[in-house]
Structure formats: structure tokens, C-alpha cells
PDB file of C-alpha atoms and ligand atoms in Angstrom:
ATOM      1  CA  VAL A   1       0.000   0.000   0.000  1.00  0.00           C
ATOM      2  CA  THR A   2       1.089   3.563  -0.662  1.00  0.00           C
ATOM      3  CA  LEU A   3       0.511   6.053   2.141  1.00  0.00           C
ATOM      4  CA  ILE A   4      -0.186   9.233   0.210  1.00  0.00           C
ATOM      5  CA  ASP A   5       1.923  12.112   1.541  1.00  0.00           C
ATOM      6  CA  GLY A   6      -0.478  15.068   1.795  1.00  0.00           C
ATOM      7  CA  ARG A   7       2.187  17.252   3.361  1.00  0.00           C
ATOM      8  CA  ALA A   8       4.509  16.796   0.356  1.00  0.00           C
ATOM      9  CA  ILE A   9       1.658  17.618  -2.054  1.00  0.00           C
ATOM     10  CA  ALA A  10       0.811  20.695   0.041  1.00  0.00           C
ATOM     11  CA  LYS A  11       4.450  21.821   0.002  1.00  0.00           C
ATOM     12  CA  SER A  12       4.607  21.651  -3.770  1.00  0.00           C
ATOM     13  CA  ILE A  13       1.356  23.651  -4.090  1.00  0.00           C
ATOM     14  CA  GLN A  14       2.645  26.225  -1.581  1.00  0.00           C
ATOM     15  CA  GLU A  15       5.865  26.686  -3.554  1.00  0.00           C
ATOM     16  CA  ALA A  16       3.901  27.418  -6.724  1.00  0.00           C
ATOM     17  CA  VAL A  17       1.639  29.785  -4.766  1.00  0.00           C
ATOM     18  CA  GLY A  18       4.707  31.569  -3.347  1.00  0.00           C
ATOM     19  CA  ALA A  19       6.005  32.246  -6.859  1.00  0.00           C
ATOM     20  CA  ASP A  20       2.608  33.592  -7.983  1.00  0.00           C
ATOM     21  CA  VAL A  21       2.402  35.814  -4.897  1.00  0.00           C
ATOM     22  CA  ALA A  22       5.845  37.261  -5.633  1.00  0.00           C
ATOM     23  CA  ALA A  23       4.693  38.179  -9.154  1.00  0.00           C
ATOM     24  CA  LEU A  24       1.481  39.769  -7.840  1.00  0.00           C
ATOM     25  CA  ARG A  25       3.375  41.750  -5.220  1.00  0.00           C
ATOM     26  CA  ALA A  26       5.849  42.968  -7.830  1.00  0.00           C
ATOM     27  CA  ALA A  27       2.865  44.214  -9.834  1.00  0.00           C
ATOM     28  CA  GLY A  28       1.568  46.098  -6.768  1.00  0.00           C
ATOM     29  CA  THR A  29      -1.060  43.695  -5.372  1.00  0.00           C
ATOM     30  CA  THR A  30      -0.737  42.106  -1.940  1.00  0.00           C
ATOM     31  CA  PRO A  31      -2.977  39.032  -1.921  1.00  0.00           C
ATOM     32  CA  THR A  32      -5.046  39.238   1.254  1.00  0.00           C
ATOM     33  CA  LEU A  33      -7.166  36.611   2.955  1.00  0.00           C
ATOM     34  CA  ALA A  34      -9.849  37.594   5.473  1.00  0.00           C
ATOM     35  CA  ILE A  35     -10.691  34.959   8.078  1.00  0.00           C
ATOM     36  CA  VAL A  36     -13.845  35.598  10.084  1.00  0.00           C
ATOM     37  CA  VAL A  37     -13.825  33.648  13.353  1.00  0.00           C
ATOM     38  CA  PRO A  38     -17.240  33.609  15.023  1.00  0.00           C
ATOM     39  CA  THR A  39     -16.231  31.235  17.848  1.00  0.00           C
ATOM     40  CA  ASP A  40     -13.674  30.785  20.620  1.00  0.00           C
ATOM     41  CA  ASP A  41     -13.547  27.023  19.919  1.00  0.00           C
ATOM     42  CA  GLU A  42      -9.983  25.772  20.528  1.00  0.00           C
ATOM     43  CA  ALA A  43      -9.850  23.414  17.499  1.00  0.00           C
ATOM     44  CA  THR A  44     -10.953  26.299  15.247  1.00  0.00           C
ATOM     45  CA  ALA A  45      -8.310  28.596  16.741  1.00  0.00           C
ATOM     46  CA  TRP A  46      -5.675  25.940  16.032  1.00  0.00           C
ATOM     47  CA  TYR A  47      -6.837  25.607  12.405  1.00  0.00           C
ATOM     48  CA  VAL A  48      -6.865  29.383  11.892  1.00  0.00           C
ATOM     49  CA  ARG A  49      -3.328  29.689  13.278  1.00  0.00           C
ATOM     50  CA  SER A  50      -2.177  26.982  10.889  1.00  0.00           C
ATOM     51  CA  ILE A  51      -3.760  28.747   7.874  1.00  0.00           C
ATOM     52  CA  ALA A  52      -2.234  32.082   8.963  1.00  0.00           C
ATOM     53  CA  ARG A  53       1.226  30.549   9.370  1.00  0.00           C
ATOM     54  CA  THR A  54       1.109  28.857   5.967  1.00  0.00           C
ATOM     55  CA  ALA A  55      -0.229  32.037   4.321  1.00  0.00           C
ATOM     56  CA  ALA A  56       2.542  34.148   5.836  1.00  0.00           C
ATOM     57  CA  LYS A  57       5.167  31.754   4.463  1.00  0.00           C
ATOM     58  CA  ALA A  58       3.691  32.159   0.977  1.00  0.00           C
ATOM     59  CA  GLY A  59       3.622  35.974   1.321  1.00  0.00           C
ATOM     60  CA  ILE A  60      -0.170  36.262   1.640  1.00  0.00           C
ATOM     61  CA  ASP A  61      -1.500  38.807   4.147  1.00  0.00           C
ATOM     62  CA  VAL A  62      -4.117  37.546   6.592  1.00  0.00           C
ATOM     63  CA  ARG A  63      -6.713  39.709   8.277  1.00  0.00           C
ATOM     64  CA  GLN A  64      -8.323  37.810  11.147  1.00  0.00           C
ATOM     65  CA  ILE A  65     -11.638  39.162  12.397  1.00  0.00           C
ATOM     66  CA  ASP A  66     -12.704  37.701  15.743  1.00  0.00           C
ATOM     67  CA  LEU A  67     -16.459  37.938  16.235  1.00  0.00           C
ATOM     68  CA  HIS A  68     -17.003  35.694  19.232  1.00  0.00           C
ATOM     69  CA  GLU A  69     -20.636  35.627  20.313  1.00  0.00           C
ATOM     70  CA  ALA A  70     -21.632  37.900  17.440  1.00  0.00           C
ATOM     71  CA  SER A  71     -25.254  37.945  16.298  1.00  0.00           C
ATOM     72  CA  ALA A  72     -26.183  36.697  12.838  1.00  0.00           C
ATOM     73  CA  GLU A  73     -26.653  40.349  11.791  1.00  0.00           C
ATOM     74  CA  GLU A  74     -23.177  41.385  12.936  1.00  0.00           C
ATOM     75  CA  LEU A  75     -21.677  38.412  11.160  1.00  0.00           C
ATOM     76  CA  THR A  76     -23.406  39.019   7.833  1.00  0.00           C
ATOM     77  CA  ALA A  77     -22.692  42.789   8.042  1.00  0.00           C
ATOM     78  CA  GLN A  78     -18.994  42.003   8.469  1.00  0.00           C
ATOM     79  CA  LEU A  79     -19.033  39.633   5.464  1.00  0.00           C
ATOM     80  CA  ASP A  80     -20.844  42.264   3.363  1.00  0.00           C
ATOM     81  CA  ALA A  81     -18.182  44.826   4.305  1.00  0.00           C
ATOM     82  CA  LEU A  82     -15.318  42.466   3.428  1.00  0.00           C
ATOM     83  CA  SER A  83     -17.030  41.563   0.145  1.00  0.00           C
ATOM     84  CA  ALA A  84     -17.144  45.277  -0.767  1.00  0.00           C
ATOM     85  CA  ASP A  85     -13.547  45.990   0.337  1.00  0.00           C
ATOM     86  CA  PRO A  86     -11.220  45.973  -2.719  1.00  0.00           C
ATOM     87  CA  ALA A  87      -8.216  45.241  -0.458  1.00  0.00           C
ATOM     88  CA  MET A  88      -9.673  41.824   0.459  1.00  0.00           C
ATOM     89  CA  HIS A  89      -9.269  39.059  -2.119  1.00  0.00           C
ATOM     90  CA  GLY A  90     -10.384  35.893  -0.335  1.00  0.00           C
ATOM     91  CA  ILE A  91     -12.926  35.519   2.470  1.00  0.00           C
ATOM     92  CA  ILE A  92     -13.570  32.510   4.668  1.00  0.00           C
ATOM     93  CA  CYS A  93     -15.883  32.166   7.633  1.00  0.00           C
ATOM     94  CA  GLN A  94     -14.966  29.552  10.224  1.00  0.00           C
ATOM     95  CA  THR A  95     -17.351  27.242  12.043  1.00  0.00           C
ATOM     96  CA  PRO A  96     -18.972  26.574  14.490  1.00  0.00           C
ATOM     97  CA  LEU A  97     -21.403  29.396  13.739  1.00  0.00           C
ATOM     98  CA  PRO A  98     -23.669  31.067  16.303  1.00  0.00           C
ATOM     99  CA  LYS A  99     -26.657  28.944  17.336  1.00  0.00           C
ATOM    100  CA  GLY A 100     -29.387  28.826  14.711  1.00  0.00           C
ATOM    101  CA  VAL A 101     -27.183  30.243  11.928  1.00  0.00           C
ATOM    102  CA  THR A 102     -26.285  28.041   8.937  1.00  0.00           C
ATOM    103  CA  LEU A 103     -23.239  28.247   6.686  1.00  0.00           C
ATOM    104  CA  GLU A 104     -25.605  28.574   3.709  1.00  0.00           C
ATOM    105  CA  GLN A 105     -27.086  31.748   5.307  1.00  0.00           C
ATOM    106  CA  VAL A 106     -23.765  33.450   6.027  1.00  0.00           C
ATOM    107  CA  GLY A 107     -22.237  32.150   2.790  1.00  0.00           C
ATOM    108  CA  GLN A 108     -24.696  34.255   0.802  1.00  0.00           C
ATOM    109  CA  HIS A 109     -22.878  37.328   2.157  1.00  0.00           C
ATOM    110  CA  ILE A 110     -19.504  36.300   0.707  1.00  0.00           C
ATOM    111  CA  ALA A 111     -19.047  37.717  -2.809  1.00  0.00           C
ATOM    112  CA  VAL A 112     -18.743  34.801  -5.254  1.00  0.00           C
ATOM    113  CA  GLY A 113     -15.412  36.122  -6.638  1.00  0.00           C
ATOM    114  CA  LYS A 114     -13.935  36.090  -3.104  1.00  0.00           C
ATOM    115  CA  ASP A 115     -15.638  32.894  -1.965  1.00  0.00           C
ATOM    116  CA  ILE A 116     -12.412  30.861  -1.890  1.00  0.00           C
ATOM    117  CA  ASP A 117     -13.897  28.070   0.229  1.00  0.00           C
ATOM    118  CA  GLY A 118     -17.125  27.740  -1.752  1.00  0.00           C
ATOM    119  CA  ALA A 119     -19.476  28.687   1.108  1.00  0.00           C
ATOM    120  CA  ASN A 120     -21.951  30.681  -0.989  1.00  0.00           C
ATOM    121  CA  PRO A 121     -24.785  28.469  -2.303  1.00  0.00           C
ATOM    122  CA  GLU A 122     -24.372  30.360  -5.590  1.00  0.00           C
ATOM    123  CA  SER A 123     -20.820  28.979  -5.878  1.00  0.00           C
ATOM    124  CA  LEU A 124     -22.136  25.418  -5.467  1.00  0.00           C
ATOM    125  CA  GLY A 125     -24.859  26.106  -8.057  1.00  0.00           C
ATOM    126  CA  ARG A 126     -22.299  27.460 -10.503  1.00  0.00           C
ATOM    127  CA  LEU A 127     -20.129  24.403  -9.879  1.00  0.00           C
ATOM    128  CA  ALA A 128     -23.104  22.138 -10.582  1.00  0.00           C
ATOM    129  CA  SER A 129     -23.772  24.078 -13.803  1.00  0.00           C
ATOM    130  CA  GLY A 130     -20.169  23.936 -15.002  1.00  0.00           C
ATOM    131  CA  LEU A 131     -19.635  27.692 -14.589  1.00  0.00           C
ATOM    132  CA  PRO A 132     -16.425  29.123 -13.092  1.00  0.00           C
ATOM    133  CA  ALA A 133     -16.580  29.141  -9.271  1.00  0.00           C
ATOM    134  CA  PHE A 134     -14.500  28.157  -6.282  1.00  0.00           C
ATOM    135  CA  ALA A 135     -15.384  24.739  -4.881  1.00  0.00           C
ATOM    136  CA  PRO A 136     -14.879  24.113  -1.170  1.00  0.00           C
ATOM    137  CA  ALA A 137     -11.131  23.575  -0.710  1.00  0.00           C
ATOM    138  CA  THR A 138     -11.589  20.157   0.931  1.00  0.00           C
ATOM    139  CA  ALA A 139     -13.520  18.872  -2.080  1.00  0.00           C
ATOM    140  CA  GLN A 140     -10.828  20.313  -4.361  1.00  0.00           C
ATOM    141  CA  ALA A 141      -8.177  18.584  -2.257  1.00  0.00           C
ATOM    142  CA  VAL A 142      -9.754  15.185  -2.970  1.00  0.00           C
ATOM    143  CA  VAL A 143      -9.418  15.678  -6.733  1.00  0.00           C
ATOM    144  CA  GLU A 144      -5.993  17.346  -6.488  1.00  0.00           C
ATOM    145  CA  ILE A 145      -4.613  14.341  -4.570  1.00  0.00           C
ATOM    146  CA  LEU A 146      -6.070  11.847  -7.078  1.00  0.00           C
ATOM    147  CA  ARG A 147      -4.606  13.838  -9.987  1.00  0.00           C
ATOM    148  CA  ARG A 148      -1.162  14.105  -8.427  1.00  0.00           C
ATOM    149  CA  GLU A 149      -1.160  10.379  -7.636  1.00  0.00           C
ATOM    150  CA  GLU A 150      -2.098   9.795 -11.291  1.00  0.00           C
ATOM    151  CA  VAL A 151      -5.200   7.810 -10.386  1.00  0.00           C
ATOM    152  CA  PRO A 152      -7.231   7.386 -13.593  1.00  0.00           C
ATOM    153  CA  LEU A 153     -10.644   9.037 -13.175  1.00  0.00           C
ATOM    154  CA  VAL A 154     -12.151   8.947 -16.670  1.00  0.00           C
ATOM    155  CA  GLY A 155     -14.766   6.190 -16.567  1.00  0.00           C
ATOM    156  CA  ALA A 156     -13.614   5.038 -13.117  1.00  0.00           C
ATOM    157  CA  HIS A 157     -16.216   4.272 -10.455  1.00  0.00           C
ATOM    158  CA  VAL A 158     -15.788   6.637  -7.504  1.00  0.00           C
ATOM    159  CA  VAL A 159     -17.920   6.081  -4.422  1.00  0.00           C
ATOM    160  CA  VAL A 160     -18.289   9.154  -2.200  1.00  0.00           C
ATOM    161  CA  VAL A 161     -19.615   8.567   1.318  1.00  0.00           C
ATOM    162  CA  GLY A 162     -21.179  11.810   2.595  1.00  0.00           C
ATOM    163  CA  ARG A 163     -23.413  14.386   0.899  1.00  0.00           C
ATOM    164  CA  SER A 164     -22.725  17.606   2.831  1.00  0.00           C
ATOM    165  CA  ASN A 165     -22.552  20.906   0.963  1.00  0.00           C
ATOM    166  CA  VAL A 166     -18.964  21.415   2.126  1.00  0.00           C
ATOM    167  CA  VAL A 167     -17.450  18.060   1.202  1.00  0.00           C
ATOM    168  CA  GLY A 168     -19.451  15.150  -0.227  1.00  0.00           C
ATOM    169  CA  LYS A 169     -21.662  16.976  -2.722  1.00  0.00           C
ATOM    170  CA  PRO A 170     -19.006  19.294  -4.223  1.00  0.00           C
ATOM    171  CA  ALA A 171     -16.451  16.438  -4.308  1.00  0.00           C
ATOM    172  CA  ALA A 172     -18.965  14.371  -6.293  1.00  0.00           C
ATOM    173  CA  LEU A 173     -19.523  17.283  -8.725  1.00  0.00           C
ATOM    174  CA  LEU A 174     -15.782  17.787  -9.248  1.00  0.00           C
ATOM    175  CA  LEU A 175     -15.288  14.054  -9.841  1.00  0.00           C
ATOM    176  CA  LEU A 176     -18.168  14.048 -12.306  1.00  0.00           C
ATOM    177  CA  ALA A 177     -16.413  16.881 -14.142  1.00  0.00           C
ATOM    178  CA  GLU A 178     -13.367  14.580 -14.343  1.00  0.00           C
ATOM    179  CA  HIS A 179     -15.650  12.045 -16.102  1.00  0.00           C
ATOM    180  CA  ALA A 180     -15.773   9.579 -13.228  1.00  0.00           C
ATOM    181  CA  THR A 181     -18.892   7.512 -12.644  1.00  0.00           C
ATOM    182  CA  VAL A 182     -19.938   8.751  -9.224  1.00  0.00           C
ATOM    183  CA  THR A 183     -22.052   7.077  -6.550  1.00  0.00           C
ATOM    184  CA  ILE A 184     -22.996   9.183  -3.531  1.00  0.00           C
ATOM    185  CA  CYS A 185     -23.778   7.349  -0.260  1.00  0.00           C
ATOM    186  CA  HIS A 186     -25.171   8.774   2.980  1.00  0.00           C
ATOM    187  CA  SER A 187     -26.732   7.765   6.284  1.00  0.00           C
ATOM    188  CA  ARG A 188     -29.785   6.183   4.608  1.00  0.00           C
ATOM    189  CA  THR A 189     -27.784   4.128   2.104  1.00  0.00           C
ATOM    190  CA  ARG A 190     -28.548   0.405   2.316  1.00  0.00           C
ATOM    191  CA  ASP A 191     -25.619  -2.037   2.396  1.00  0.00           C
ATOM    192  CA  LEU A 192     -22.941   0.651   2.531  1.00  0.00           C
ATOM    193  CA  ALA A 193     -20.037  -1.832   2.408  1.00  0.00           C
ATOM    194  CA  GLU A 194     -21.441  -3.375  -0.784  1.00  0.00           C
ATOM    195  CA  ARG A 195     -21.627   0.053  -2.415  1.00  0.00           C
ATOM    196  CA  THR A 196     -18.135   1.160  -1.381  1.00  0.00           C
ATOM    197  CA  ARG A 197     -16.664  -2.217  -2.420  1.00  0.00           C
ATOM    198  CA  GLU A 198     -17.714  -1.340  -5.994  1.00  0.00           C
ATOM    199  CA  GLY A 199     -15.460   1.716  -6.011  1.00  0.00           C
ATOM    200  CA  ASP A 200     -12.146   1.959  -7.847  1.00  0.00           C
ATOM    201  CA  VAL A 201     -11.819   4.985  -5.584  1.00  0.00           C
ATOM    202  CA  VAL A 202     -13.567   5.498  -2.239  1.00  0.00           C
ATOM    203  CA  VAL A 203     -13.894   8.974  -0.726  1.00  0.00           C
ATOM    204  CA  ALA A 204     -14.912   8.937   2.945  1.00  0.00           C
ATOM    205  CA  ALA A 205     -16.417  12.221   4.219  1.00  0.00           C
ATOM    206  CA  VAL A 206     -18.635  11.027   7.018  1.00  0.00           C
ATOM    207  CA  GLY A 207     -17.366  12.173  10.407  1.00  0.00           C
ATOM    208  CA  ARG A 208     -17.513   8.710  12.046  1.00  0.00           C
ATOM    209  CA  ALA A 209     -14.203   7.454  13.450  1.00  0.00           C
ATOM    210  CA  ARG A 210     -12.881   4.390  11.603  1.00  0.00           C
ATOM    211  CA  LEU A 211     -16.293   3.550  10.067  1.00  0.00           C
ATOM    212  CA  LEU A 212     -14.831   1.985   6.914  1.00  0.00           C
ATOM    213  CA  GLY A 213     -12.951  -1.253   7.577  1.00  0.00           C
ATOM    214  CA  ALA A 214     -11.420  -3.848   5.252  1.00  0.00           C
ATOM    215  CA  ALA A 215     -14.843  -5.159   4.136  1.00  0.00           C
ATOM    216  CA  TYR A 216     -15.660  -1.726   2.636  1.00  0.00           C
ATOM    217  CA  VAL A 217     -12.776  -1.647   0.165  1.00  0.00           C
ATOM    218  CA  LYS A 218     -12.186  -3.526  -3.097  1.00  0.00           C
ATOM    219  CA  PRO A 219      -8.666  -4.973  -3.354  1.00  0.00           C
ATOM    220  CA  GLY A 220      -6.471  -2.442  -5.166  1.00  0.00           C
ATOM    221  CA  ALA A 221      -8.800   0.510  -4.630  1.00  0.00           C
ATOM    222  CA  VAL A 222      -7.583   4.009  -3.753  1.00  0.00           C
ATOM    223  CA  VAL A 223      -9.017   5.423  -0.527  1.00  0.00           C
ATOM    224  CA  ILE A 224      -9.232   9.139   0.274  1.00  0.00           C
ATOM    225  CA  ASP A 225     -10.039   9.744   3.929  1.00  0.00           C
ATOM    226  CA  VAL A 226     -11.495  13.204   4.536  1.00  0.00           C
ATOM    227  CA  GLY A 227     -12.691  12.512   8.084  1.00  0.00           C
ATOM    228  CA  THR A 228     -11.120  14.239  11.056  1.00  0.00           C
ATOM    229  CA  ASN A 229     -12.479  12.776  14.266  1.00  0.00           C
ATOM    230  CA  PRO A 230     -10.984  13.625  17.644  1.00  0.00           C
ATOM    231  CA  THR A 231     -10.561  10.614  19.942  1.00  0.00           C
ATOM    232  CA  GLU A 232     -10.871  10.590  23.731  1.00  0.00           C
ATOM    233  CA  ASP A 233      -7.102  10.501  24.159  1.00  0.00           C
ATOM    234  CA  GLY A 234      -6.648  13.653  22.096  1.00  0.00           C
ATOM    235  CA  GLN A 235      -5.660  12.016  18.787  1.00  0.00           C
ATOM    236  CA  LEU A 236      -7.148  12.694  15.363  1.00  0.00           C
ATOM    237  CA  VAL A 237      -8.444   9.731  13.336  1.00  0.00           C
ATOM    238  CA  GLY A 238     -10.158   9.449   9.973  1.00  0.00           C
ATOM    239  CA  ASP A 239     -13.363   7.785   8.805  1.00  0.00           C
ATOM    240  CA  VAL A 240     -11.278   4.843   7.593  1.00  0.00           C
ATOM    241  CA  ASP A 241      -9.772   2.148   9.793  1.00  0.00           C
ATOM    242  CA  THR A 242      -6.358   2.622   8.190  1.00  0.00           C
ATOM    243  CA  ALA A 243      -4.658  -0.385   9.771  1.00  0.00           C
ATOM    244  CA  ALA A 244      -7.457  -2.704   8.586  1.00  0.00           C
ATOM    245  CA  VAL A 245      -7.650  -1.232   5.066  1.00  0.00           C
ATOM    246  CA  GLU A 246      -3.908  -1.016   4.393  1.00  0.00           C
ATOM    247  CA  PRO A 247      -3.534  -4.678   3.338  1.00  0.00           C
ATOM    248  CA  VAL A 248      -6.443  -4.293   0.875  1.00  0.00           C
ATOM    249  CA  ALA A 249      -6.064  -0.843  -0.688  1.00  0.00           C
ATOM    250  CA  ARG A 250      -3.546   0.239  -3.322  1.00  0.00           C
ATOM    251  CA  ALA A 251      -3.152   3.676  -1.762  1.00  0.00           C
ATOM    252  CA  ILE A 252      -4.667   5.580   1.136  1.00  0.00           C
ATOM    253  CA  THR A 253      -4.419   9.066   2.630  1.00  0.00           C
ATOM    254  CA  PRO A 254      -3.416   9.121   6.304  1.00  0.00           C
ATOM    255  CA  VAL A 255      -5.103  11.228   8.984  1.00  0.00           C
ATOM    256  CA  PRO A 256      -3.475  13.515   9.925  1.00  0.00           C
ATOM    257  CA  GLY A 257      -1.151  14.378   7.027  1.00  0.00           C
ATOM    258  CA  GLY A 258      -3.436  13.579   4.091  1.00  0.00           C
ATOM    259  CA  VAL A 259      -6.349  15.742   2.922  1.00  0.00           C
ATOM    260  CA  GLY A 260      -5.908  18.403   5.659  1.00  0.00           C
ATOM    261  CA  PRO A 261      -2.637  20.054   4.561  1.00  0.00           C
ATOM    262  CA  VAL A 262      -3.693  19.942   0.881  1.00  0.00           C
ATOM    263  CA  THR A 263      -6.929  21.746   1.809  1.00  0.00           C
ATOM    264  CA  THR A 264      -4.993  24.581   3.465  1.00  0.00           C
ATOM    265  CA  ALA A 265      -2.630  24.899   0.493  1.00  0.00           C
ATOM    266  CA  LEU A 266      -5.601  25.108  -1.891  1.00  0.00           C
ATOM    267  CA  LEU A 267      -7.237  27.874   0.174  1.00  0.00           C
ATOM    268  CA  LEU A 268      -4.080  29.878  -0.493  1.00  0.00           C
ATOM    269  CA  ARG A 269      -4.014  28.972  -4.197  1.00  0.00           C
ATOM    270  CA  ASN A 270      -7.633  30.111  -4.434  1.00  0.00           C
ATOM    271  CA  THR A 271      -6.785  33.392  -2.679  1.00  0.00           C
ATOM    272  CA  VAL A 272      -4.083  34.067  -5.254  1.00  0.00           C
ATOM    273  CA  ALA A 273      -6.493  33.225  -8.081  1.00  0.00           C
ATOM    274  CA  ALA A 274      -9.032  35.653  -6.585  1.00  0.00           C
ATOM    275  CA  ALA A 275      -6.332  38.362  -6.394  1.00  0.00           C
ATOM    276  CA  THR A 276      -5.192  37.824  -9.985  1.00  0.00           C
ATOM    277  CA  PRO A 277      -6.724  40.248 -12.486  1.00  0.00           C
ATOM    278  CA  GLN A 278      -8.862  38.414 -15.044  1.00  0.00           C
ATOM    279  CA  SER A 279      -7.759  39.118 -18.598  1.00  0.00           C
TER     280      SER A 279
HETATM  281  P1  NAP B 301     -21.467  16.374   7.846  1.00  0.00           P
HETATM  282  O1  NAP B 301     -22.017  17.666   7.382  1.00  0.00           O
HETATM  283  O2  NAP B 301     -21.797  15.875   9.220  1.00  0.00           O
HETATM  284  O3  NAP B 301     -21.897  15.258   6.786  1.00  0.00           O
HETATM  285  C1  NAP B 301     -21.651  13.916   7.018  1.00  0.00           C
HETATM  286  C2  NAP B 301     -22.239  13.081   5.902  1.00  0.00           C
HETATM  287  O4  NAP B 301     -22.005  11.704   6.206  1.00  0.00           O
HETATM  288  C3  NAP B 301     -23.760  13.240   5.745  1.00  0.00           C
HETATM  289  O5  NAP B 301     -24.080  13.308   4.388  1.00  0.00           O
HETATM  290  C4  NAP B 301     -24.321  11.977   6.405  1.00  0.00           C
HETATM  291  O6  NAP B 301     -25.519  11.512   5.807  1.00  0.00           O
HETATM  292  C5  NAP B 301     -23.236  10.977   6.137  1.00  0.00           C
HETATM  293  N1  NAP B 301     -23.239   9.922   7.153  1.00  0.00           N
HETATM  294  C6  NAP B 301     -23.283  10.050   8.499  1.00  0.00           C
HETATM  295  N2  NAP B 301     -23.256   8.846   9.098  1.00  0.00           N
HETATM  296  C7  NAP B 301     -23.203   7.921   8.117  1.00  0.00           C
HETATM  297  C8  NAP B 301     -23.138   6.513   8.092  1.00  0.00           C
HETATM  298  N3  NAP B 301     -23.140   5.789   9.232  1.00  0.00           N
HETATM  299  N4  NAP B 301     -23.101   5.902   6.902  1.00  0.00           N
HETATM  300  C9  NAP B 301     -23.079   6.594   5.756  1.00  0.00           C
HETATM  301  N5  NAP B 301     -23.118   7.953   5.709  1.00  0.00           N
HETATM  302  C10 NAP B 301     -23.188   8.600   6.872  1.00  0.00           C
HETATM  303  O7  NAP B 301     -19.867  16.365   7.783  1.00  0.00           O
HETATM  304  P2  NAP B 301     -18.883  17.129   6.746  1.00  0.00           P
HETATM  305  O8  NAP B 301     -18.808  18.563   7.096  1.00  0.00           O
HETATM  306  O9  NAP B 301     -19.191  16.733   5.360  1.00  0.00           O
HETATM  307  O10 NAP B 301     -17.493  16.478   7.166  1.00  0.00           O
HETATM  308  C11 NAP B 301     -17.240  15.091   7.028  1.00  0.00           C
HETATM  309  C12 NAP B 301     -15.931  14.759   7.713  1.00  0.00           C
HETATM  310  O11 NAP B 301     -14.876  15.459   7.067  1.00  0.00           O
HETATM  311  C13 NAP B 301     -15.836  15.177   9.180  1.00  0.00           C
HETATM  312  O12 NAP B 301     -15.058  14.238   9.900  1.00  0.00           O
HETATM  313  C14 NAP B 301     -15.109  16.488   9.121  1.00  0.00           C
HETATM  314  O13 NAP B 301     -14.416  16.774  10.333  1.00  0.00           O
HETATM  315  C15 NAP B 301     -14.163  16.233   7.999  1.00  0.00           C
HETATM  316  N6  NAP B 301     -13.668  17.437   7.314  1.00  0.00           N
HETATM  317  C16 NAP B 301     -12.330  17.488   7.039  1.00  0.00           C
HETATM  318  C17 NAP B 301     -11.809  18.574   6.364  1.00  0.00           C
HETATM  319  C18 NAP B 301     -10.338  18.581   6.033  1.00  0.00           C
HETATM  320  O14 NAP B 301      -9.828  19.570   5.537  1.00  0.00           O
HETATM  321  N7  NAP B 301      -9.621  17.475   6.221  1.00  0.00           N
HETATM  322  C19 NAP B 301     -12.635  19.626   5.992  1.00  0.00           C
HETATM  323  C20 NAP B 301     -14.001  19.552   6.249  1.00  0.00           C
HETATM  324  C21 NAP B 301     -14.504  18.444   6.913  1.00  0.00           C
HETATM  325  P3  NAP B 301     -26.908  12.339   5.830  1.00  0.00           P
HETATM  326  O15 NAP B 301     -26.759  13.396   4.803  1.00  0.00           O
HETATM  327  O16 NAP B 301     -27.908  11.335   5.470  1.00  0.00           O
HETATM  328  O17 NAP B 301     -27.028  12.869   7.232  1.00  0.00           O
END
């Protein structure tokens, strides 16, 4: 089995981003990413610090806006202001959101051209229609990893487990655009293991620690594990039981060190794309 090195893929993306940033800066534009943080959640703070550190290395400015305990109105007003601010190129809004507020609601206040993590429902609609738009970076990371590992997608059967607007659904749309035959599974799917065992590629985006064991994977399949589930002893594990699947799969992404770092690198690549004048 090949353990796919997400950190190495991320590094190579970051190097390319760094070169693009240097060119933009030389032409007088400082690519700037706004991160709205509506929570004091510790895991979110850790993730934001990691994005900010990686952005700084690539020469991208980060403006962090802490809005702990903000109302929905304050949050959407802030996103409207950032959307109108020509100095801001990319905008992301972290979760968890205030009680009763959905990502789809706040996402509508992120201008589509700055929506580098595909939170605006309009971005997802454009993606579904084949129009230019940013897909959520995690969904992009799934396809980026498969491309870099030279996994054939044209005509291949890819089984995606999960249908959220942030991962499963956009990942399925991107894979469809690569001409894969895509099956989408979810919590009501009957005989999940039978479905996933049909996949040349299995994408797990469920949020259930080690749900997919050896019986869920066809021998020689490629497994992309999007899940990040904290365990009681403070570890992070995926949706795939890696130790059980390793003898069966051809290649698998580890957690941590797989999809996560590639996602962060793609947020930065998207920021640079948003800052680049369209000719
Ligand atoms: P989500 O919104 O909770 O969606 C989970 C999906 O899994 C739903 O579609 C749900 O089905 C389905 N599901 C739940 N239990 C199932 C089961 N037993 N069998 C089959 N399907 C089941 O989660 P998400 O935001 O998509 O995130 C998924 C995972 O990815 C989480 O672990 C999250 O932490 C991780 N994640 C990682 C990154 C990264 O950069 N690495 C980024 C984002 C998310 P229903 O639709 O029927 O409820």
C-alpha cells in the first residue's frame, strides 16, 4: 500500500503559490485573505493559526476578524463589508457558527469572486452548472490528490460517502467533471459496504471514526479519507480504519497528514487566483 503524503503535495502547491504571490506583489497587489472567526472554539483557533502561518510563508496577508458571540446580523454585516472591500481578495468564515445560523445563510454574504472556500450556495450552483466558481477547498483537495497520484478518473467508479454541501456533494460534482462515474452514499444508504466495495476509488467524508474497515474496500482501490475525528485521548483519526484497510487498498491518505494540509494549500491557491486580475 502507498501512504499518500499530503504534506509533500501541500508543500509543492505552496511553492507554486509563493512564486505567484511574488509576481502579484511585484505588480503592486498584496494578496489578502480575510478569516472571520465567530467562535472561541480551541480546534478552530488551532486551524486558523495553521492557515495564517502557511499564508505568511507564501507571502499572503491575513486579516483575522474575531467575532465571538456575534449575532447573525453582525456576522453578515462584516461579510458584506469584506465583500465590498477591494483590499480583500479571499474571504472565509470559520465554524462553528452562532446557534441557529447556517453556513448557507452566512455564505450568501460572501461575494462569489472572493468565496475561496465555496461557502456561498451560488458557488455550489455554478459548480453544478459547469460555470467558473471556487469549490470548497476540501472537495478540491480530494481531486488534487487523485490527480497528483495519477489515479485514472475517466470512466472510473468513484464512491463518495457523505453528501454535505462542504465536502461530499461538491467532491462528487468535481469528480463528475473529471468524467468519473460517481455514486454518492449517505446515512440512509442500504448495504454501505457493498456500495463502497464497488469503487475503484472510495472517498470517505462522514465524520464517524474508523467507520470503513477492510470489508468496505475492493482490493487495489484508492481510498481518500477526509474525516477528522478527535478521539478521547486527544488524537485525530479518519473515517477509515487505516490499519485494517492497508492490506487491501492500493493507496490511502493518512489522517493527519493527508487531505488536511492539501486543503490549506488550496485555500491559499484560491486566494491568489481571486487576487489575480482576469484578462
Ligand atoms: P457532515 O455535514 O456531518 O456530513 C456527514 C455526511 O455523512 C452526511 O451526508 C451523512 O448523511 C453521512 N453519514 C453520516 N453517518 C453515516 C453513516 N453511518 N453511513 C453513511 N453515511 C453517513 O460532515 P462534513 O462537514 O461533510 O465532514 C465530514 C468529515 O470530514 C468530518 O469528519 C469532518 O471533520 C471532515 N472534514 C475534514 C476537512 C479537512 O480539511 N480534512 C474539511 C471539512 C470536513 P446524511 O446526509 O444522510 O445525514
